[in-house]
XYZ file of C-alpha atoms in Angstrom:
555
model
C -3.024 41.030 -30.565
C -6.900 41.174 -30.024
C -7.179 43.056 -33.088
C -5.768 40.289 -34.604
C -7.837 37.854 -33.259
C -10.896 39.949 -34.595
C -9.572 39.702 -37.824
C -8.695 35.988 -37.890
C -12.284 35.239 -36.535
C -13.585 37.115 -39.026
C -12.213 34.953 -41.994
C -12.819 32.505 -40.276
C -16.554 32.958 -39.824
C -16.476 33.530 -43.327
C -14.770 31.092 -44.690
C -17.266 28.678 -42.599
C -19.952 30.278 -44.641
C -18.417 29.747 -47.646
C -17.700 26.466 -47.454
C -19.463 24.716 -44.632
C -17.393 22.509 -42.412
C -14.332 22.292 -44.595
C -10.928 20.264 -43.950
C -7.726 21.390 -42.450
C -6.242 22.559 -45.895
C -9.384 24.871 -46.221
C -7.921 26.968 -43.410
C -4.681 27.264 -44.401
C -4.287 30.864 -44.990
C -5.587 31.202 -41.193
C -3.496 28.817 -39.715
C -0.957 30.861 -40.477
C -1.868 33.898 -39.062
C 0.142 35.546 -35.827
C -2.315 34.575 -33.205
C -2.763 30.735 -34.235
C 1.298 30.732 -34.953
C 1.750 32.207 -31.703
C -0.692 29.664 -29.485
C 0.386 26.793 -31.447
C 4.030 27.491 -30.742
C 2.726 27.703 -27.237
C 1.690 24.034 -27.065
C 4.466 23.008 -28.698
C 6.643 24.492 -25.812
C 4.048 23.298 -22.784
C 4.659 20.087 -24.249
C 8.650 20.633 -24.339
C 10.899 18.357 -22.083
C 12.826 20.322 -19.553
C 15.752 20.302 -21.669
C 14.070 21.387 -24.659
C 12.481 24.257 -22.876
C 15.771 25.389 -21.483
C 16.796 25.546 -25.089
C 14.176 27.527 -26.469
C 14.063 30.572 -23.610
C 16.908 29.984 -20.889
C 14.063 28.408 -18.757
C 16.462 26.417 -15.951
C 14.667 23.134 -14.910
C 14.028 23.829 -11.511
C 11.782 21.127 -10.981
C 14.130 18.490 -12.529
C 16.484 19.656 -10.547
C 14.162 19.370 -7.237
C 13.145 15.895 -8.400
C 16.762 14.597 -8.218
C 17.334 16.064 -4.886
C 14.285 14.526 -3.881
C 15.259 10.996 -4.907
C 18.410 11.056 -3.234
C 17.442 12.766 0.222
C 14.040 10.515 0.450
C 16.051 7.270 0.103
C 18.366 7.753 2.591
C 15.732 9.170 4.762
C 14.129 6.110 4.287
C 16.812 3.582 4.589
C 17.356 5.213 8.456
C 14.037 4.588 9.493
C 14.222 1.370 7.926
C 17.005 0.336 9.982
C 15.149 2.267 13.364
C 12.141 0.141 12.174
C 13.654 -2.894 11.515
C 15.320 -3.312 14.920
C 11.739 -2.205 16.645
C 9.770 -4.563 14.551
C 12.620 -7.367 15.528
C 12.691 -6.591 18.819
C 8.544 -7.263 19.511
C 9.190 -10.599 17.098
C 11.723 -12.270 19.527
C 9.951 -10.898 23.129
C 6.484 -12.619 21.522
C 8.687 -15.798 20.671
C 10.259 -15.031 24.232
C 6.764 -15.521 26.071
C 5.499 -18.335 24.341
C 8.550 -20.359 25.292
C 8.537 -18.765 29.095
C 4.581 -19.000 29.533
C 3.608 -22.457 27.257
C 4.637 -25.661 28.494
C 6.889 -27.502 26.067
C 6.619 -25.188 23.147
C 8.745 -26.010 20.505
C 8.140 -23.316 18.017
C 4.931 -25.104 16.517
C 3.746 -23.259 14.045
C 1.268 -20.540 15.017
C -1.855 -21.884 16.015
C -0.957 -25.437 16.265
C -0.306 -25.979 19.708
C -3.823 -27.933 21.420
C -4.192 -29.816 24.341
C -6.365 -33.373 24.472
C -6.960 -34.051 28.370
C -8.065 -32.236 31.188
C -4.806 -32.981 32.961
C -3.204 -30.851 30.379
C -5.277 -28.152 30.601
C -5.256 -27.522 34.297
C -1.414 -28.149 34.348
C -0.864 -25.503 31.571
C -2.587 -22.585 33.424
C -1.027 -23.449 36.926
C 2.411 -23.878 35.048
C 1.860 -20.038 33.445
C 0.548 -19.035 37.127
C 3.914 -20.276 38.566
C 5.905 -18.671 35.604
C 4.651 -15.279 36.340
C 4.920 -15.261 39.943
C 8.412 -16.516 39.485
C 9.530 -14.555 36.664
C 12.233 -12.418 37.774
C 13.868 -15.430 38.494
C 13.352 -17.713 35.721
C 13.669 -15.211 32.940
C 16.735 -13.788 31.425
C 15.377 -10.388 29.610
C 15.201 -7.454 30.974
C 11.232 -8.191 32.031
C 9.369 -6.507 35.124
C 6.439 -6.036 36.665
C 3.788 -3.078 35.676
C 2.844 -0.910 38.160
C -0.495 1.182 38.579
C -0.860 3.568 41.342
C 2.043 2.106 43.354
C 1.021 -1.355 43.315
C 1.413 -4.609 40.925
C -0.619 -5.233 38.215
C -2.410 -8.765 38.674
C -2.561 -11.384 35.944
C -5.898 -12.285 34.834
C -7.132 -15.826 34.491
C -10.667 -15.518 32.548
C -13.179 -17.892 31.433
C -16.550 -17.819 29.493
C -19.051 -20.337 29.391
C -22.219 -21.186 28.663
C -24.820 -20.178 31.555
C -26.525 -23.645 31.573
C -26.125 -26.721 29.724
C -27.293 -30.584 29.848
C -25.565 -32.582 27.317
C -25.482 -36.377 27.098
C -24.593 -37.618 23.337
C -25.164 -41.323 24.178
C -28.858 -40.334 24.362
C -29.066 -37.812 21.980
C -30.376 -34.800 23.948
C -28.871 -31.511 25.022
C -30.280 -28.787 27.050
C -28.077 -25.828 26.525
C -28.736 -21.930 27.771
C -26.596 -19.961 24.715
C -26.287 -16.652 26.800
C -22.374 -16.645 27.837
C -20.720 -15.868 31.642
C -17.869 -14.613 32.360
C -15.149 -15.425 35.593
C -12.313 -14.229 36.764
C -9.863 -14.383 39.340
C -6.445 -12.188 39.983
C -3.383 -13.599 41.095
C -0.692 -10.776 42.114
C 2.837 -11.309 41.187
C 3.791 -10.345 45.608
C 2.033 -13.942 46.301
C 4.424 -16.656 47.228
C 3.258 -19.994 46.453
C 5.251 -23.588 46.631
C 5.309 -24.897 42.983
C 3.632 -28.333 44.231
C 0.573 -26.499 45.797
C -0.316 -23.752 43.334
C -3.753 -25.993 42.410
C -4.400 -25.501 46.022
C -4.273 -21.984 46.451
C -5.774 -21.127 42.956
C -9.466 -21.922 43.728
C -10.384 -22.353 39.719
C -12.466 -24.827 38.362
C -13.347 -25.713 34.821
C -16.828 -27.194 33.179
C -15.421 -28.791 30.036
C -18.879 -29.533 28.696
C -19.469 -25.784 29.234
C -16.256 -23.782 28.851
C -15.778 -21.698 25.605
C -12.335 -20.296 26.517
C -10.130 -19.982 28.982
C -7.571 -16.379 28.280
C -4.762 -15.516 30.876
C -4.096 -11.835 30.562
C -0.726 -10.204 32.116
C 1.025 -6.704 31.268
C 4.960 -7.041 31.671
C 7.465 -4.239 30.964
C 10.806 -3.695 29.290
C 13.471 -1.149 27.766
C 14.466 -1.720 23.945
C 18.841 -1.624 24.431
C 19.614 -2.291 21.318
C 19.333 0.934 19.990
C 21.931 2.474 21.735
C 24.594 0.498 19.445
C 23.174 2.379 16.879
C 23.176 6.115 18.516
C 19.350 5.833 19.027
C 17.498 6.855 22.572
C 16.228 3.374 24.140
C 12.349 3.040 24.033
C 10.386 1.247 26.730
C 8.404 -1.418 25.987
C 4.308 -2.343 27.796
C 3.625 -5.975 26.407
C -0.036 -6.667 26.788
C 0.048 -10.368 26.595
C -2.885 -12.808 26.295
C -2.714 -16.411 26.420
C -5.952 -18.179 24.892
C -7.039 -21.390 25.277
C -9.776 -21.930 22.601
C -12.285 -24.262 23.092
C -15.580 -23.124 20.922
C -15.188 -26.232 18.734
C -15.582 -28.981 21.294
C -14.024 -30.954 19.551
C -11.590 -32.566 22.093
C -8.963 -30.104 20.724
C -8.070 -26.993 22.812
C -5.925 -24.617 20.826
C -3.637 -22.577 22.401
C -2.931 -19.477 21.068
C -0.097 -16.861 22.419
C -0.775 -12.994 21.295
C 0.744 -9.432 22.424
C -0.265 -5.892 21.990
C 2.376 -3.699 22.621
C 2.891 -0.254 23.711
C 6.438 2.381 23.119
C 6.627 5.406 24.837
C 9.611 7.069 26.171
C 11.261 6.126 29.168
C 10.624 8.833 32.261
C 14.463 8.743 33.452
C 17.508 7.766 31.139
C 20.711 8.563 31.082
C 23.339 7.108 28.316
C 26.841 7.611 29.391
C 28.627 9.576 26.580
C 25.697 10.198 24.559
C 25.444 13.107 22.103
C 22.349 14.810 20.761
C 24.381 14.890 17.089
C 22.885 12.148 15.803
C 19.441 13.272 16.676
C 19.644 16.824 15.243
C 21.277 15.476 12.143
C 17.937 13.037 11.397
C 16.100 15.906 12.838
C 17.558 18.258 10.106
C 17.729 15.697 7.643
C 13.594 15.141 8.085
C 12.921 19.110 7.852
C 14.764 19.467 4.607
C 12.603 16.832 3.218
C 9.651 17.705 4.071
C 11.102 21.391 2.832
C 12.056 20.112 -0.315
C 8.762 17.864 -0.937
C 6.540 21.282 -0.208
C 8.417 23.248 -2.672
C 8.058 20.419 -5.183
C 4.330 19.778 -4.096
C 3.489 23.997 -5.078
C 5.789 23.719 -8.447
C 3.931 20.721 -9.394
C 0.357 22.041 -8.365
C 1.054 25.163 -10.446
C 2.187 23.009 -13.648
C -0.663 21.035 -13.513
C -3.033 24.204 -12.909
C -1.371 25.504 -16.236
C -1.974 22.555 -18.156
C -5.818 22.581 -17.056
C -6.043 26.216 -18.129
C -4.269 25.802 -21.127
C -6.510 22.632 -22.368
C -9.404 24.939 -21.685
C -8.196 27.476 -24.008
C -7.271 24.517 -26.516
C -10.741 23.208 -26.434
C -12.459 26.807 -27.232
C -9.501 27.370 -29.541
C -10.370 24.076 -32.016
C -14.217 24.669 -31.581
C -13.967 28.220 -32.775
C -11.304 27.863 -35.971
C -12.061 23.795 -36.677
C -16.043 24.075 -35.953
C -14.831 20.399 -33.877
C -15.347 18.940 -30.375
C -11.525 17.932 -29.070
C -11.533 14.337 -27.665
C -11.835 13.358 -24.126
C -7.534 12.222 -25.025
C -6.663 14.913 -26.680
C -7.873 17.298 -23.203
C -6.142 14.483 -21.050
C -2.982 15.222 -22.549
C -2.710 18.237 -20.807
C -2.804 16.835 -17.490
C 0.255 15.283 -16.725
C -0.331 11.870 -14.359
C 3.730 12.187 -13.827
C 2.689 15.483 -12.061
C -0.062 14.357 -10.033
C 1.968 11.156 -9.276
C 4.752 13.444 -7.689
C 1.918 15.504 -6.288
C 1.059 11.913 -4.385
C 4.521 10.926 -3.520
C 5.161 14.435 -2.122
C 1.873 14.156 0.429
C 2.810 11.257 1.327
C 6.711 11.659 2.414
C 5.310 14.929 4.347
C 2.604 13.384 5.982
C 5.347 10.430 6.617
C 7.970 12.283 7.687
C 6.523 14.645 9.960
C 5.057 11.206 11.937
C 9.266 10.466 11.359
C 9.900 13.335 13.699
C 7.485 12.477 16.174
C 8.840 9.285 16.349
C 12.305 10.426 16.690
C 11.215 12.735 19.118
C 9.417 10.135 21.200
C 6.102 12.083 20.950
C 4.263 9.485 18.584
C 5.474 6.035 18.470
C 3.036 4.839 14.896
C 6.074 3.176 12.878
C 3.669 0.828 10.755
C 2.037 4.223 9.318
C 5.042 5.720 9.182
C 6.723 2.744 7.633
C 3.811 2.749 5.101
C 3.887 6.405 3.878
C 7.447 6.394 3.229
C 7.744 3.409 1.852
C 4.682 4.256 -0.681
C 6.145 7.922 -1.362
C 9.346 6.411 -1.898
C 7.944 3.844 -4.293
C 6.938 6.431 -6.438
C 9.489 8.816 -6.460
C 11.295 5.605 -7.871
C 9.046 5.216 -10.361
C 8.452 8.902 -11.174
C 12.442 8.512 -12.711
C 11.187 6.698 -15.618
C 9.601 10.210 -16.681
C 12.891 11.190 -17.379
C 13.917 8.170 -19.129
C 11.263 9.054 -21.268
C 12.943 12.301 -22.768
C 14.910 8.948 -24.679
C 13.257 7.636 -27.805
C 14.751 4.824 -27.112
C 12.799 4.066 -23.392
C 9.984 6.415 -24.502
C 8.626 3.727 -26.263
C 7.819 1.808 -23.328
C 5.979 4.929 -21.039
C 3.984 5.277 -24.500
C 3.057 1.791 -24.754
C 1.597 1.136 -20.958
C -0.176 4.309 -20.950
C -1.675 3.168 -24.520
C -2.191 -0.059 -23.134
C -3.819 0.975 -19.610
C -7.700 1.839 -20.441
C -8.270 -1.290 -22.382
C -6.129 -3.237 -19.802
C -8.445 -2.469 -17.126
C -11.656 -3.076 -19.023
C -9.832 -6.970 -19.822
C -9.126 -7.233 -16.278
C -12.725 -5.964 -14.768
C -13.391 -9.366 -17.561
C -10.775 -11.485 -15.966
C -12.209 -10.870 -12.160
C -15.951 -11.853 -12.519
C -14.647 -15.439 -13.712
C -11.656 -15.083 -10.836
C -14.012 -14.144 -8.173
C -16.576 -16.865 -9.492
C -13.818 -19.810 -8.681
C -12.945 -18.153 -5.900
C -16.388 -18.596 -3.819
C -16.532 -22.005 -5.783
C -13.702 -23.264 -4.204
C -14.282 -21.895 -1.106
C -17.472 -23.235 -0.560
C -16.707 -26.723 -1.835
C -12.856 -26.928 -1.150
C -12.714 -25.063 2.208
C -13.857 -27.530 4.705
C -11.169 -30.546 2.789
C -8.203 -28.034 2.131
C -6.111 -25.784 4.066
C -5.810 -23.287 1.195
C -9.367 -22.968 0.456
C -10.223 -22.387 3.797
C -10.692 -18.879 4.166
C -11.854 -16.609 1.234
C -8.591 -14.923 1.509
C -6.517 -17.674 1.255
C -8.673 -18.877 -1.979
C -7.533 -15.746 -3.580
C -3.985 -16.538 -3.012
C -4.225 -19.730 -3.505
C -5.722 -19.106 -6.922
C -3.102 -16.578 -7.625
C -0.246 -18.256 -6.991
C -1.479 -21.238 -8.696
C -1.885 -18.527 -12.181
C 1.860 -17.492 -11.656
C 2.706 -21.934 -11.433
C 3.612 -21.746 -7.382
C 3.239 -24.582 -5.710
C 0.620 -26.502 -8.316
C 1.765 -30.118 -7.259
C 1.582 -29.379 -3.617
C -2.150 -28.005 -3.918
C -3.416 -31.375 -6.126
C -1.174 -33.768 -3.806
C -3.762 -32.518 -0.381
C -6.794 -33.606 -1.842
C -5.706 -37.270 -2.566
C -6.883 -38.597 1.103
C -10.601 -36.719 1.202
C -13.925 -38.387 -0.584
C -14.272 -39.773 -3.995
C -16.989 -36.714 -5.120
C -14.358 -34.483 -3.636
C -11.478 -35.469 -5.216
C -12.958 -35.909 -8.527
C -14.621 -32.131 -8.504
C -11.171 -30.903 -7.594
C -9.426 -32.242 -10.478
C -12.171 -30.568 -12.599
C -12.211 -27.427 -10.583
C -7.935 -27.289 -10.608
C -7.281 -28.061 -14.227
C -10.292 -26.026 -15.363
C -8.911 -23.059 -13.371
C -4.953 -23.490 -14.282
C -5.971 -24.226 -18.069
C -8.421 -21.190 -18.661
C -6.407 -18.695 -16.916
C -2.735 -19.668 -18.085
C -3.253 -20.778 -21.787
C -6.012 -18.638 -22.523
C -6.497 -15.456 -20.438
C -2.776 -14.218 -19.725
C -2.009 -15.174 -23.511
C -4.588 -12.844 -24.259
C -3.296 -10.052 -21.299
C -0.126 -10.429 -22.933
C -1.130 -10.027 -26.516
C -2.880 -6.796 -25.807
C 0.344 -5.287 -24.523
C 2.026 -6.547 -27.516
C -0.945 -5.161 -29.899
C 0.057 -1.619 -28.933
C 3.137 -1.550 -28.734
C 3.482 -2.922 -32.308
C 0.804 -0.200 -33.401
C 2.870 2.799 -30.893
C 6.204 1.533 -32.637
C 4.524 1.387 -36.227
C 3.679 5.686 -35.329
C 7.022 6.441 -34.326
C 8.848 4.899 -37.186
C 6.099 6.619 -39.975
C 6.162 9.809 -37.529
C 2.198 9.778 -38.220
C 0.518 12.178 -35.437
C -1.899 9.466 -33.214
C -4.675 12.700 -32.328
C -5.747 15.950 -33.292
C -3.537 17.774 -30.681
C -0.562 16.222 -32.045
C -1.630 17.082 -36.084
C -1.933 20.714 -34.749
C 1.372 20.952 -33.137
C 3.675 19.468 -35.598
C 2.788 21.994 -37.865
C 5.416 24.756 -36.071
C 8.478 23.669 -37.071
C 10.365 26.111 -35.050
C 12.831 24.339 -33.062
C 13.721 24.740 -29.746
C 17.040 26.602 -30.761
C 15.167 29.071 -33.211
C 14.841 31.848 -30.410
C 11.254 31.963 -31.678
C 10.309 31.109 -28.030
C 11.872 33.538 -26.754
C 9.117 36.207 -25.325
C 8.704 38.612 -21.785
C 4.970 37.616 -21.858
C 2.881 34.392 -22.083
C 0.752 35.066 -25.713
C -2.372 35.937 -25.596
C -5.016 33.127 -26.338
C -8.428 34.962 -28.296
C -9.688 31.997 -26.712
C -9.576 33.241 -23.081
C -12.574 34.910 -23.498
C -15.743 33.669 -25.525
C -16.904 37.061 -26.334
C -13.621 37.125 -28.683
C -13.647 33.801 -30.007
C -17.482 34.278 -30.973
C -17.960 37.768 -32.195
């Protein structure tokens, strides 16, 4: 075989001589030499589907195989935690909705953040009325709430506020005197005191400066156990709820908001006991969780390898074409050889072990991180899902469309990098001019929504109808700002997105219907005409590539 390389190079060196940088046909004679038959019938076979190269040596498609196994075993996986996750996530919803109605006088679901108080009266009522809630508690409530303990005794609940250190304010005369440095105090009330619910004022000795208070937050720490698991065969987790009450007062504006917010805290009970309970369940998830991760490992190494290959083999392509063509291959010609459905599944297959080895710590009631777990699962799952339109792609048919969106890709990104700098522009726009009059606008991440949702034609009417009540200047710059913003972006830059897409498609259909080779690699390739049936493939040992070594390719 390197003998034959020698030989070919030789001709080839002088046919260069000859005849300068000639064209493909000037080569012919070479091209169809052993060595270049032999490496371009190698392409052609890297390139093969999995069916195709099971046709041309025997080759079964392991990794097909896997990938199918995969799908299945990763969506069920998934669709138990989901459930596990669904009730946890459920069961912190309600208890949060459970202490706002317990701890807030008269809350009747508001929506979040809505809830204020106007008069002192209110104020000071509020925080006696969550004093007397807590001491009262196991009384009043109907969970399954209690007390935390630390070192044998009862945590307190907190009643904190900050102020400013010193301040003289009198509007009527236009003068303040204010010290900006903030204090801090705080008193404890244990939940063992017993106080009459007329006279908790007089026992609580707490006074407030409403000229100088910032915020008043009541902090309390109350425990429960998660039962509604064990409908559903799953060990009972207990629950720490951090709660904090806020009164928010930084405005003063005569509004105090009142805020209600909880940090919570699963771990595993100490002593349990579930009448009738079997460990079944458990060992089955358990089992189920190990031959995924087994299954993504094996996949992960297979996939590695392939890609490995293919970065090896465009090596040897590029040294290959420079040596007999006297040519540079393209930057997507070399690309070619990596396959992004390979490094996708390389991805997806970190992900669902990283996921589902946090799964079995879960399960285990080691770790207790569902939103990361929920994350890489559902990510790794995502594109396991979408890895399946690789193999719709073996299909002229929906080939057309994997062709067309990676066509389509580089010069979509360079429109969209277009598209942002005018997004982003009315987004700071109409933050800075909007924000103050309009709910959306107020934040820079609601602008961005906002803006999005009015591209996609959600709720356009809605947005125009809130800025009929604000100032003249306003109102008029929002008309501008809105109909600029919906007309430039709807009639003008997603007509344009979408006639891109449709651009190459038309031109990717046009090649497959003239069966005109789009690059260089392609040309080279569809020259062996050996199908997959031919037995031609069929070979012990990988062909040796004259290219491997630069001391062959170059004399």
């Amino acid at each position: 075989m390197m003998e034959d390389c020698e030989q070919l190079l030789a001709g080839r060196s002088e046919d260069r001589r000859l005849n300068g940088h000639c064209g493909w046909s000037a080569h012919t004679q070479s091209l169809e030499s052993k060595v270049v038959e032999d490496f371009r019938r190698r392409l052609k076979y890297f390139f093969m589907n999995p069916c195709e190269k099971y046709r041309a040596r025997g080759r079964k498609p392991w990794k097909l195989m896997l990938q199918i196994l995969k799908i299945a075993i990763i969506t069920v996986q998934l669709v138990s935690f989901g459930l596990s996750n669904e009730m946890m996530v459920t069961f912190k919803e309600e208890n949060l909705m459970t202490f706002r109605h317990l701890f807030v006088k008269g809350y009747k679901d508001h929506r979040l953040g809505s809830y204020a108080l106007y008069t002192k009266a209110d104020v000071y009522d509020h925080i006696y009325y969550i004093i007397d809630r807590y001491i009262n508690l196991q009384i009043v409530t109907v969970s399954n709430l209690a007390y935390e303990m630390v070192d044998g005794k009862y945590s307190p609940l907190s009643v904190c506020q900050e102020f400013y250190r010193n301040s003289s304010i009198d509007p009527g005369n236009e003068t303040f005197d204010i010290d900006p440095h903030i204090d801090k105090d705080c008193i404890n009330i244990y939940p063992v005191q017993s106080f009459d619910n007329s006279s908790v004022a007089t026992h609580v000795n707490f006074s407030l400066d409403f000229k100088r208070l910032l915020s008043v937050s009541i902090q309390l720490t109350l425990k429960t156990v998660n039962l509604q698991t064990v409908r559903h065969h799953e060990l009972p987790d207990c629950y720490d709820f951090h709660i904090m009450i806020m009164f928010d007062n930084r405005a003063h504006s005569g509004k105090i908001k009142v805020d209600v917010e909880n940090d919570v805290r699963i771990y595993e009970c100490k002593d349990w006991n579930v009448e009738g309970k079997s460990d079944k369940n458990d060992y089955l998830l358990l089992s189920l969780d190990s031959v995924v991760i087994l299954a993504c490992f094996i996949s992960l190494i297979l996939c590695t390898r392939s890609v490995i290959n293919g970065i090896q083999l465009q090596f040897e392509f590029n040294i290959f074409f420079h040596a007999y063509y006297n040519k540079i291959v393209s930057w997507s010609d070399r690309m070619e050889f990596v396959n992004g459905w390979y490094i996708l599944i390389i991805v997806s297959d970190t992900l669902t072990i990283a996921g589902s080895a946090l799964k079995i710590g879960i399960q285990t009631k080691y770790l207790t991180n569902y939103d990361v777990c929920s994350i890489l699962l559902g990510t790794a799952t995502m594109l396991v899902w979408v890895g399946v339109i690789r193999y719709l792609g073996f299909f002229k048919k929906y080939n057309i469309l994997i062709l067309t969106l990676r066509a389509a890709f580089p010069n979509v990104i360079r429109f969209c990098c277009c598209a942002a700098m005018i997004y982003l522009g009315y987004c700071f726009c109409g933050w800075i001019v909007l924000g103050p009059y309009h709910d959306k606008f107020r934040t820079l991440a609601k602008v961005t929504e906002c803006l999005f949702s009015l591209i996609n034609g959600d709720d356009m009417y809605a947005t125009f109808l809130k800025m009929r009540d604000k100032s003249y200047m306003v109102w008029l710059f929002s008309r501008l700002y809105l109909y600029s913003f919906i007309s430039l972006f709807i009639y003008m830059v997603l007509s344009l997105f979408i006639a891109l897409i449709t651009d190459t498609y038309e031109t990717i259909k046009h090649h497959q219907q003239d069966k005109v080779p789009v690059s260089q690699l392609q040309a080279f390739i569809a020259e062996c005409r050996d199908q997959p049936e031919s037995g031609r493939y069929q070979t012990d040992e990988e062909p040796a590539s004259c290219c491997l070594s630069p001391c062959c390719c170059f004399g």
